[in-house]
């Protein structure tokens, strides 16, 4: 079966850093584009960052320059390095195995369970 397991969330102060990991199993990991989404209370689920199988990346404007998505195909793992964190980054973060269609990330059917990121002093 397909499993995406996130880890690395937690409580951090504004300006701090956090690194999220998503370990995948049951999929041909290297063939998938991967994405990180987040959802805050009362807000829509938002695509934060995506990475193609070839390593091309894209970010939502609000995190550009602060977040970095990367992948290690040998470990079937995708990462999200989050620096200069702000309170508005507080959300549940979800890993997704998806696709690139017309240069845009399309979410696939498989999601991680989510990991909570809280940015507060």
C-alpha atoms as a printed R data frame, in Angstrom:
    type eleno elety resid chain resno       x      y       z
1   ATOM     1    CA   UNK     A     1   0.000  0.000   0.000
2   ATOM     2    CA   UNK     A     2   0.981  3.613  -0.483
3   ATOM     3    CA   UNK     A     3   2.137  5.521   2.557
4   ATOM     4    CA   UNK     A     4   3.400  9.054   2.975
5   ATOM     5    CA   UNK     A     5   4.638  9.780   6.479
6   ATOM     6    CA   UNK     A     6   5.526 13.314   7.545
7   ATOM     7    CA   UNK     A     7   7.755 14.227  10.441
8   ATOM     8    CA   UNK     A     8   9.554 17.253  11.819
9   ATOM     9    CA   UNK     A     9   6.696 19.514  12.805
10  ATOM    10    CA   UNK     A    10   6.507 21.255  16.136
11  ATOM    11    CA   UNK     A    11   6.567 24.552  17.984
12  ATOM    12    CA   UNK     A    12   9.078 27.187  16.940
13  ATOM    13    CA   UNK     A    13   9.592 30.884  17.681
14  ATOM    14    CA   UNK     A    14   9.194 33.548  14.981
15  ATOM    15    CA   UNK     A    15  12.378 33.770  12.960
16  ATOM    16    CA   UNK     A    16  13.248 30.177  13.698
17  ATOM    17    CA   UNK     A    17  13.683 27.212  11.389
18  ATOM    18    CA   UNK     A    18  12.140 23.813  10.960
19  ATOM    19    CA   UNK     A    19  12.762 20.942   8.561
20  ATOM    20    CA   UNK     A    20   9.908 18.686   7.508
21  ATOM    21    CA   UNK     A    21  10.422 15.235   6.024
22  ATOM    22    CA   UNK     A    22   8.060 13.014   4.065
23  ATOM    23    CA   UNK     A    23   9.012  9.375   3.613
24  ATOM    24    CA   UNK     A    24   7.179  7.582   0.807
25  ATOM    25    CA   UNK     A    25   6.585  3.901   0.221
26  ATOM    26    CA   UNK     A    26   4.507  1.904  -2.240
27  ATOM    27    CA   UNK     A    27   5.003  4.327  -5.141
28  ATOM    28    CA   UNK     A    28   7.565  4.793  -7.858
29  ATOM    29    CA   UNK     A    29   8.905  7.782  -6.014
30  ATOM    30    CA   UNK     A    30  11.336  9.040  -8.640
31  ATOM    31    CA   UNK     A    31   8.546  9.209 -11.249
32  ATOM    32    CA   UNK     A    32   6.339 11.492  -9.158
33  ATOM    33    CA   UNK     A    33   6.327 15.186  -8.700
34  ATOM    34    CA   UNK     A    34   5.948 15.938  -4.997
35  ATOM    35    CA   UNK     A    35   4.267 18.789  -3.217
36  ATOM    36    CA   UNK     A    36   3.896 20.293   0.218
37  ATOM    37    CA   UNK     A    37   0.523 21.772   1.124
38  ATOM    38    CA   UNK     A    38  -0.617 23.524   4.261
39  ATOM    39    CA   UNK     A    39  -3.971 24.309   5.783
40  ATOM    40    CA   UNK     A    40  -4.638 26.798   8.546
41  ATOM    41    CA   UNK     A    41  -7.958 27.019  10.429
42  ATOM    42    CA   UNK     A    42 -10.582 28.759   8.317
43  ATOM    43    CA   UNK     A    43  -8.397 28.791   5.230
44  ATOM    44    CA   UNK     A    44  -8.201 26.717   2.084
45  ATOM    45    CA   UNK     A    45  -5.542 24.103   1.608
46  ATOM    46    CA   UNK     A    46  -2.670 25.853  -0.120
47  ATOM    47    CA   UNK     A    47   0.129 24.500  -2.276
48  ATOM    48    CA   UNK     A    48   3.308 25.764  -0.650
49  ATOM    49    CA   UNK     A    49   6.028 24.169  -2.758
50  ATOM    50    CA   UNK     A    50   6.455 21.535  -5.435
51  ATOM    51    CA   UNK     A    51   9.314 19.668  -7.026
52  ATOM    52    CA   UNK     A    52   9.422 17.662 -10.245
53  ATOM    53    CA   UNK     A    53  11.125 14.332 -10.695
54  ATOM    54    CA   UNK     A    54  13.965 16.220 -12.335
55  ATOM    55    CA   UNK     A    55  14.362 18.618  -9.424
56  ATOM    56    CA   UNK     A    56  12.669 21.772 -10.727
57  ATOM    57    CA   UNK     A    57  10.968 23.681  -7.913
58  ATOM    58    CA   UNK     A    58   8.186 26.191  -7.468
59  ATOM    59    CA   UNK     A    59   6.884 28.117  -4.448
60  ATOM    60    CA   UNK     A    60   3.938 30.187  -3.423
61  ATOM    61    CA   UNK     A    61   4.902 33.864  -3.222
62  ATOM    62    CA   UNK     A    62   4.452 34.074   0.541
63  ATOM    63    CA   UNK     A    63   7.251 31.579   1.232
64  ATOM    64    CA   UNK     A    64   9.606 32.284  -1.645
65  ATOM    65    CA   UNK     A    65  13.087 32.969  -0.357
66  ATOM    66    CA   UNK     A    66  12.341 31.400   3.021
67  ATOM    67    CA   UNK     A    67  11.369 27.798   2.216
68  ATOM    68    CA   UNK     A    68  13.263 25.206   0.194
69  ATOM    69    CA   UNK     A    69  11.855 21.944  -1.124
70  ATOM    70    CA   UNK     A    70  14.226 19.118  -2.004
71  ATOM    71    CA   UNK     A    71  14.164 15.389  -2.573
72  ATOM    72    CA   UNK     A    72  16.390 12.378  -2.108
73  ATOM    73    CA   UNK     A    73  15.222  9.695  -4.509
74  ATOM    74    CA   UNK     A    74  17.552  7.101  -3.008
75  ATOM    75    CA   UNK     A    75  15.730  7.532   0.307
76  ATOM    76    CA   UNK     A    76  12.254  8.065  -1.187
77  ATOM    77    CA   UNK     A    77  12.027 11.240   0.860
78  ATOM    78    CA   UNK     A    78  11.029 14.823   0.167
79  ATOM    79    CA   UNK     A    79  11.974 17.667   2.505
80  ATOM    80    CA   UNK     A    80  10.773 21.158   3.265
81  ATOM    81    CA   UNK     A    81  13.320 23.419   4.910
82  ATOM    82    CA   UNK     A    82  11.532 26.370   6.494
83  ATOM    83    CA   UNK     A    83  13.544 29.393   7.592
84  ATOM    84    CA   UNK     A    84  12.577 32.806   8.957
85  ATOM    85    CA   UNK     A    85   9.279 31.395  10.112
86  ATOM    86    CA   UNK     A    86   6.359 33.727  10.741
87  ATOM    87    CA   UNK     A    87   3.197 33.248  12.805
88  ATOM    88    CA   UNK     A    88   1.194 33.154   9.579
89  ATOM    89    CA   UNK     A    89   3.083 29.992   8.612
90  ATOM    90    CA   UNK     A    90   1.217 28.171  11.377
91  ATOM    91    CA   UNK     A    91  -0.736 25.323   9.788
92  ATOM    92    CA   UNK     A    92  -0.949 21.606   9.306
93  ATOM    93    CA   UNK     A    93   1.477 20.648   6.559
94  ATOM    94    CA   UNK     A    94   0.723 17.771   4.186
95  ATOM    95    CA   UNK     A    95   2.902 15.861   1.765
96  ATOM    96    CA   UNK     A    96   1.425 14.845  -1.597
97  ATOM    97    CA   UNK     A    97   2.515 12.688  -4.522
98  ATOM    98    CA   UNK     A    98   1.327 14.383  -7.700
99  ATOM    99    CA   UNK     A    99   1.948 15.370 -11.274
100 ATOM   100    CA   UNK     A   100   2.937 18.293 -13.461
101 ATOM   101    CA   UNK     A   101   0.324 19.274 -16.031
102 ATOM   102    CA   UNK     A   102   0.914 22.310 -18.250
103 ATOM   103    CA   UNK     A   103   3.660 23.442 -15.856
104 ATOM   104    CA   UNK     A   104   1.287 23.380 -12.856
105 ATOM   105    CA   UNK     A   105   1.330 20.973  -9.950
106 ATOM   106    CA   UNK     A   106  -1.669 18.642  -9.869
107 ATOM   107    CA   UNK     A   107  -2.228 16.816  -6.569
108 ATOM   108    CA   UNK     A   108  -2.471 13.063  -6.645
109 ATOM   109    CA   UNK     A   109  -4.698 10.819  -4.598
110 ATOM   110    CA   UNK     A   110  -2.128 10.068  -1.911
111 ATOM   111    CA   UNK     A   111  -1.555 12.337   1.073
112 ATOM   112    CA   UNK     A   112   0.409 12.163   4.255
113 ATOM   113    CA   UNK     A   113  -1.329 12.343   7.611
114 ATOM   114    CA   UNK     A   114  -0.187 15.906   8.218
115 ATOM   115    CA   UNK     A   115   2.210 17.437  10.698
116 ATOM   116    CA   UNK     A   116   1.463 20.494  12.823
117 ATOM   117    CA   UNK     A   117   3.720 23.529  12.573
118 ATOM   118    CA   UNK     A   118   3.130 26.257  15.136
119 ATOM   119    CA   UNK     A   119   5.070 29.527  15.051
120 ATOM   120    CA   UNK     A   120   4.600 31.478  18.254
121 ATOM   121    CA   UNK     A   121   6.569 33.378  20.862
